[in-house]
Amino acid sequence: MMSSSIKSAKRIFEVLEYFEEVKRPISLKEVATKCDYPTSSAAALLKSMAMLGYLFYDSYNRTYMPTMRIAQMGRWLDTGLFGDSAILALVDFVHGKLDELVSISTQSDLHAQYIHALQTSKRLRFEVKSGDVRPLAISGIGRTLLSGHTDVEIERLLRRINAVCPREEHVELNALMKIVNGIRRDGYMFSKHVIVQDAGVIAVLLPKRDFGRDLVLGVGGPVSRLEERQDEILACIREGIARFLS
């Protein structure tokens, strides 16, 4: 059973994430309906967030809106997550050139996690959003992250993965090391049909920044489209790295 404190915290973030989704003021009724809260609970939550200075209540329209306090709290994240704004500039550059799904991922314990993504405007696409996770030893972005570890570290991580993760995420060490060494040799990973059928990603481990966190840039989309544009995609990524991270 979820404790009351965890449940309350979860609801706060659900409200904030809903604001991020709709990008407009929202009403008490809308929050209660969208998040499936009792109206009394939703009212108490929104009132508390307003009293603490995180939401503004418009009594005329009876709607709530985040205050600048929320925006100010997140301003450090560009550098806190990415080390500096050059990573975001790189993503914007690659996305602008290719109009494909471009993402930044990092390791989160035994998973790879998307922390930033820009979607393509093309009709045929696959949805990825910040916060989504992928198996570290199976996914293209995960294996690319592993390529930045030492062999000893990879073996240690794989033992943990095989001990606690679902059987479908288990991998044999020699098979994994063959893939990882290929990424180290080629400088990229082209993963096809692994997590979603017909979807793929071309992933590159970015040079370490002063912040020291391993980051992977991925260009994702339908496998057929990535195969047709593989050379163009890799050339664009390398141009962007040279321009923004050298």
mmCIF file of C-alpha atoms in Angstrom, residues 10-230:
data_model
loop_
_atom_site.group_PDB
_atom_site.id
_atom_site.type_symbol
_atom_site.label_atom_id
_atom_site.label_comp_id
_atom_site.label_asym_id
_atom_site.label_seq_id
_atom_site.Cartn_x
_atom_site.Cartn_y
_atom_site.Cartn_z
ATOM 1 C CA LYS A 10 2.864 11.835 -6.133
ATOM 2 C CA ARG A 11 -0.225 13.987 -6.552
ATOM 3 C CA ILE A 12 1.802 17.211 -6.414
ATOM 4 C CA PHE A 13 4.002 16.051 -9.268
ATOM 5 C CA GLU A 14 1.017 14.774 -11.241
ATOM 6 C CA VAL A 15 -0.506 18.254 -11.064
ATOM 7 C CA LEU A 16 2.740 19.917 -12.144
ATOM 8 C CA GLU A 17 3.181 17.440 -14.990
ATOM 9 C CA TYR A 18 -0.377 18.157 -16.130
ATOM 10 C CA PHE A 19 0.423 21.874 -16.259
ATOM 11 C CA GLU A 20 3.456 21.004 -18.387
ATOM 12 C CA GLU A 21 1.213 18.998 -20.712
ATOM 13 C CA VAL A 22 -1.569 21.552 -21.248
ATOM 14 C CA LYS A 23 0.425 24.788 -20.760
ATOM 15 C CA ARG A 24 -2.568 26.846 -19.550
ATOM 16 C CA PRO A 25 -4.573 27.575 -16.400
ATOM 17 C CA ILE A 26 -6.643 24.652 -15.117
ATOM 18 C CA SER A 27 -9.687 24.363 -12.879
ATOM 19 C CA LEU A 28 -10.316 22.273 -9.792
ATOM 20 C CA LYS A 29 -12.836 20.143 -11.689
ATOM 21 C CA GLU A 30 -10.341 19.501 -14.478
ATOM 22 C CA VAL A 31 -7.636 18.377 -12.044
ATOM 23 C CA ALA A 32 -10.019 16.076 -10.189
ATOM 24 C CA THR A 33 -11.256 14.541 -13.451
ATOM 25 C CA LYS A 34 -7.909 14.216 -15.198
ATOM 26 C CA CYS A 35 -6.030 12.832 -12.191
ATOM 27 C CA ASP A 36 -8.984 10.848 -10.795
ATOM 28 C CA TYR A 37 -8.853 12.519 -7.373
ATOM 29 C CA PRO A 38 -11.826 13.032 -5.072
ATOM 30 C CA THR A 39 -12.912 16.644 -5.482
ATOM 31 C CA SER A 40 -12.245 17.368 -1.807
ATOM 32 C CA SER A 41 -8.699 15.983 -2.062
ATOM 33 C CA ALA A 42 -7.978 17.928 -5.249
ATOM 34 C CA ALA A 43 -9.283 21.113 -3.642
ATOM 35 C CA ALA A 44 -7.111 20.650 -0.544
ATOM 36 C CA LEU A 45 -4.045 19.916 -2.683
ATOM 37 C CA LEU A 46 -4.441 22.936 -4.966
ATOM 38 C CA LYS A 47 -5.195 25.236 -2.044
ATOM 39 C CA SER A 48 -2.077 24.048 -0.212
ATOM 40 C CA MET A 49 0.114 24.562 -3.276
ATOM 41 C CA ALA A 50 -1.327 28.074 -3.673
ATOM 42 C CA MET A 51 -0.757 28.923 0.004
ATOM 43 C CA LEU A 52 2.878 27.788 -0.320
ATOM 44 C CA GLY A 53 3.386 30.096 -3.303
ATOM 45 C CA TYR A 54 3.656 27.475 -6.050
ATOM 46 C CA LEU A 55 0.271 28.119 -7.670
ATOM 47 C CA PHE A 56 -1.688 31.299 -8.365
ATOM 48 C CA TYR A 57 -5.463 31.184 -7.950
ATOM 49 C CA ASP A 58 -7.555 33.321 -10.283
ATOM 50 C CA SER A 59 -10.774 33.819 -8.316
ATOM 51 C CA TYR A 60 -12.584 35.402 -11.270
ATOM 52 C CA ASN A 61 -12.038 32.430 -13.629
ATOM 53 C CA ARG A 62 -11.641 29.908 -10.801
ATOM 54 C CA THR A 63 -8.454 28.498 -12.259
ATOM 55 C CA TYR A 64 -4.942 27.747 -11.046
ATOM 56 C CA MET A 65 -1.609 28.508 -12.717
ATOM 57 C CA PRO A 66 2.001 27.870 -11.621
ATOM 58 C CA THR A 67 3.838 30.903 -10.255
ATOM 59 C CA MET A 68 7.311 32.032 -11.285
ATOM 60 C CA ARG A 69 8.595 30.209 -8.214
ATOM 61 C CA ILE A 70 8.175 26.949 -10.142
ATOM 62 C CA ALA A 71 10.043 28.340 -13.152
ATOM 63 C CA GLN A 72 12.876 29.656 -10.986
ATOM 64 C CA MET A 73 13.294 26.309 -9.261
ATOM 65 C CA GLY A 74 14.098 24.643 -12.563
ATOM 66 C CA ARG A 75 16.513 27.163 -13.996
ATOM 67 C CA TRP A 76 19.573 25.332 -12.698
ATOM 68 C CA LEU A 77 18.630 22.113 -14.528
ATOM 69 C CA ASP A 78 20.217 23.053 -17.850
ATOM 70 C CA THR A 79 23.593 22.947 -16.154
ATOM 71 C CA GLY A 80 22.669 20.520 -13.397
ATOM 72 C CA LEU A 81 21.630 17.779 -15.823
ATOM 73 C CA PHE A 82 23.719 18.530 -18.861
ATOM 74 C CA GLY A 83 26.818 20.204 -17.443
ATOM 75 C CA ASP A 84 26.337 23.294 -19.583
ATOM 76 C CA SER A 85 24.062 24.761 -22.243
ATOM 77 C CA ALA A 86 26.230 23.393 -25.058
ATOM 78 C CA ILE A 87 24.427 20.037 -24.799
ATOM 79 C CA LEU A 88 21.064 21.692 -25.402
ATOM 80 C CA ALA A 89 22.535 23.669 -28.277
ATOM 81 C CA LEU A 90 23.790 20.402 -29.777
ATOM 82 C CA VAL A 91 20.325 18.840 -29.518
ATOM 83 C CA ASP A 92 18.729 21.886 -31.152
ATOM 84 C CA PHE A 93 21.314 21.790 -33.953
ATOM 85 C CA VAL A 94 20.825 18.081 -34.747
ATOM 86 C CA HIS A 95 17.048 18.361 -34.500
ATOM 87 C CA GLY A 96 17.005 21.410 -36.751
ATOM 88 C CA LYS A 97 19.119 19.667 -39.388
ATOM 89 C CA LEU A 98 17.370 16.286 -39.362
ATOM 90 C CA ASP A 99 13.811 16.813 -38.067
ATOM 91 C CA GLU A 100 13.949 13.430 -36.336
ATOM 92 C CA LEU A 101 13.427 12.482 -32.696
ATOM 93 C CA VAL A 102 16.585 13.683 -30.904
ATOM 94 C CA SER A 103 17.184 12.748 -27.291
ATOM 95 C CA ILE A 104 19.679 12.963 -24.463
ATOM 96 C CA SER A 105 19.875 10.035 -22.054
ATOM 97 C CA THR A 106 21.900 9.092 -19.015
ATOM 98 C CA GLN A 107 22.217 6.139 -16.670
ATOM 99 C CA SER A 108 19.776 5.786 -13.790
ATOM 100 C CA ASP A 109 20.978 2.830 -11.724
ATOM 101 C CA LEU A 110 20.238 -0.254 -13.869
ATOM 102 C CA HIS A 111 18.368 1.613 -16.593
ATOM 103 C CA ALA A 112 18.990 4.249 -19.234
ATOM 104 C CA GLN A 113 16.707 7.251 -18.817
ATOM 105 C CA TYR A 114 15.672 9.915 -21.305
ATOM 106 C CA ILE A 115 16.215 13.340 -19.749
ATOM 107 C CA HIS A 116 15.534 15.536 -22.783
ATOM 108 C CA ALA A 117 13.829 14.906 -26.117
ATOM 109 C CA LEU A 118 12.693 16.877 -29.159
ATOM 110 C CA GLN A 119 10.115 15.122 -31.338
ATOM 111 C CA THR A 120 10.010 15.060 -35.125
ATOM 112 C CA SER A 121 7.258 16.839 -37.036
ATOM 113 C CA LYS A 122 6.920 13.845 -39.379
ATOM 114 C CA ARG A 123 3.750 11.786 -39.245
ATOM 115 C CA LEU A 124 5.521 8.423 -38.872
ATOM 116 C CA ARG A 125 7.210 8.590 -35.473
ATOM 117 C CA PHE A 126 7.580 6.932 -32.077
ATOM 118 C CA GLU A 127 6.804 8.696 -28.830
ATOM 119 C CA VAL A 128 9.510 9.273 -26.227
ATOM 120 C CA LYS A 129 9.327 11.709 -23.333
ATOM 121 C CA SER A 130 11.652 12.857 -20.584
ATOM 122 C CA GLY A 131 11.658 10.396 -17.709
ATOM 123 C CA ASP A 132 11.067 7.275 -19.813
ATOM 124 C CA VAL A 133 13.473 4.450 -18.990
ATOM 125 C CA ARG A 134 14.957 1.621 -21.033
ATOM 126 C CA PRO A 135 16.840 -1.549 -19.980
ATOM 127 C CA LEU A 136 20.522 -0.718 -19.617
ATOM 128 C CA ALA A 137 21.853 -3.969 -21.092
ATOM 129 C CA ILE A 138 19.329 -4.331 -23.923
ATOM 130 C CA SER A 139 18.451 -0.922 -25.336
ATOM 131 C CA GLY A 140 20.598 0.952 -27.818
ATOM 132 C CA ILE A 141 21.015 3.969 -25.554
ATOM 133 C CA GLY A 142 21.743 1.694 -22.597
ATOM 134 C CA ARG A 143 24.452 -0.244 -24.384
ATOM 135 C CA THR A 144 25.971 2.992 -25.635
ATOM 136 C CA LEU A 145 26.121 4.239 -22.038
ATOM 137 C CA LEU A 146 27.774 0.965 -21.014
ATOM 138 C CA SER A 147 30.470 1.510 -23.635
ATOM 139 C CA GLY A 148 31.766 4.353 -21.462
ATOM 140 C CA HIS A 149 32.290 2.010 -18.499
ATOM 141 C CA THR A 150 35.278 -0.225 -17.907
ATOM 142 C CA ASP A 151 34.912 -3.956 -18.553
ATOM 143 C CA VAL A 152 34.991 -4.600 -14.810
ATOM 144 C CA GLU A 153 32.209 -2.080 -14.200
ATOM 145 C CA ILE A 154 30.086 -3.617 -16.959
ATOM 146 C CA GLU A 155 30.495 -7.102 -15.490
ATOM 147 C CA ARG A 156 29.471 -5.804 -12.058
ATOM 148 C CA LEU A 157 26.429 -3.998 -13.456
ATOM 149 C CA LEU A 158 25.362 -7.035 -15.466
ATOM 150 C CA ARG A 159 25.475 -9.248 -12.378
ATOM 151 C CA ARG A 160 23.096 -6.825 -10.659
ATOM 152 C CA ILE A 161 20.830 -6.651 -13.717
ATOM 153 C CA ASN A 162 20.588 -10.423 -13.998
ATOM 154 C CA ALA A 163 19.942 -10.697 -10.258
ATOM 155 C CA VAL A 164 17.106 -8.208 -9.904
ATOM 156 C CA CYS A 165 15.654 -7.358 -13.322
ATOM 157 C CA PRO A 166 12.998 -9.339 -15.242
ATOM 158 C CA ARG A 167 14.291 -12.360 -17.151
ATOM 159 C CA GLU A 168 13.679 -10.638 -20.496
ATOM 160 C CA GLU A 169 16.306 -8.046 -19.507
ATOM 161 C CA HIS A 170 18.981 -10.668 -18.781
ATOM 162 C CA VAL A 171 22.013 -10.763 -21.073
ATOM 163 C CA GLU A 172 25.036 -13.048 -21.296
ATOM 164 C CA LEU A 173 28.293 -11.197 -20.594
ATOM 165 C CA ASN A 174 30.255 -12.310 -23.674
ATOM 166 C CA ALA A 175 27.399 -11.374 -26.001
ATOM 167 C CA LEU A 176 27.075 -7.962 -24.361
ATOM 168 C CA MET A 177 30.821 -7.276 -24.480
ATOM 169 C CA LYS A 178 30.900 -8.095 -28.201
ATOM 170 C CA ILE A 179 28.287 -5.387 -28.782
ATOM 171 C CA VAL A 180 29.938 -2.899 -26.425
ATOM 172 C CA ASN A 181 33.337 -3.359 -28.080
ATOM 173 C CA GLY A 182 31.672 -2.746 -31.446
ATOM 174 C CA ILE A 183 30.299 0.554 -30.143
ATOM 175 C CA ARG A 184 33.738 1.524 -28.851
ATOM 176 C CA ARG A 185 35.276 0.660 -32.229
ATOM 177 C CA ASP A 186 32.660 2.359 -34.440
ATOM 178 C CA GLY A 187 31.821 5.295 -32.173
ATOM 179 C CA TYR A 188 28.065 4.684 -32.330
ATOM 180 C CA MET A 189 25.294 2.113 -31.894
ATOM 181 C CA PHE A 190 22.505 1.451 -34.381
ATOM 182 C CA SER A 191 19.799 -0.406 -32.473
ATOM 183 C CA LYS A 192 16.893 -1.846 -34.485
ATOM 184 C CA HIS A 193 13.559 -3.446 -33.465
ATOM 185 C CA VAL A 194 14.695 -3.923 -29.846
ATOM 186 C CA ILE A 195 12.213 -2.078 -27.618
ATOM 187 C CA VAL A 196 9.520 -1.360 -30.231
ATOM 188 C CA GLN A 197 9.107 -3.257 -33.496
ATOM 189 C CA ASP A 198 10.108 -1.148 -36.530
ATOM 190 C CA ALA A 199 11.669 1.513 -34.258
ATOM 191 C CA GLY A 200 15.369 2.176 -33.920
ATOM 192 C CA VAL A 201 17.948 4.609 -32.627
ATOM 193 C CA ILE A 202 21.384 5.729 -33.708
ATOM 194 C CA ALA A 203 23.163 6.549 -30.445
ATOM 195 C CA VAL A 204 26.489 8.243 -29.735
ATOM 196 C CA LEU A 205 28.248 8.591 -26.368
ATOM 197 C CA LEU A 206 29.065 12.270 -25.943
ATOM 198 C CA PRO A 207 32.479 13.482 -24.799
ATOM 199 C CA LYS A 208 32.670 13.893 -21.034
ATOM 200 C CA ARG A 209 32.105 17.448 -19.833
ATOM 201 C CA ASP A 210 33.366 19.089 -16.666
ATOM 202 C CA PHE A 211 30.197 17.926 -14.933
ATOM 203 C CA GLY A 212 31.380 14.358 -15.478
ATOM 204 C CA ARG A 213 28.058 12.675 -16.255
ATOM 205 C CA ASP A 214 27.898 10.215 -19.153
ATOM 206 C CA LEU A 215 25.348 11.338 -21.736
ATOM 207 C CA VAL A 216 24.153 9.715 -24.938
ATOM 208 C CA LEU A 217 22.681 11.575 -27.889
ATOM 209 C CA GLY A 218 20.187 9.485 -29.813
ATOM 210 C CA VAL A 219 18.417 10.003 -33.117
ATOM 211 C CA GLY A 220 15.353 7.770 -33.213
ATOM 212 C CA GLY A 221 12.624 6.852 -35.638
ATOM 213 C CA PRO A 222 11.428 4.148 -38.017
ATOM 214 C CA VAL A 223 14.260 1.735 -38.819
ATOM 215 C CA SER A 224 13.744 2.089 -42.575
ATOM 216 C CA ARG A 225 14.132 5.871 -42.396
ATOM 217 C CA LEU A 226 17.192 5.681 -40.145
ATOM 218 C CA GLU A 227 18.810 3.158 -42.488
ATOM 219 C CA GLU A 228 18.273 5.457 -45.469
ATOM 220 C CA ARG A 229 19.731 8.440 -43.572
ATOM 221 C CA GLN A 230 22.400 6.675 -41.504
#
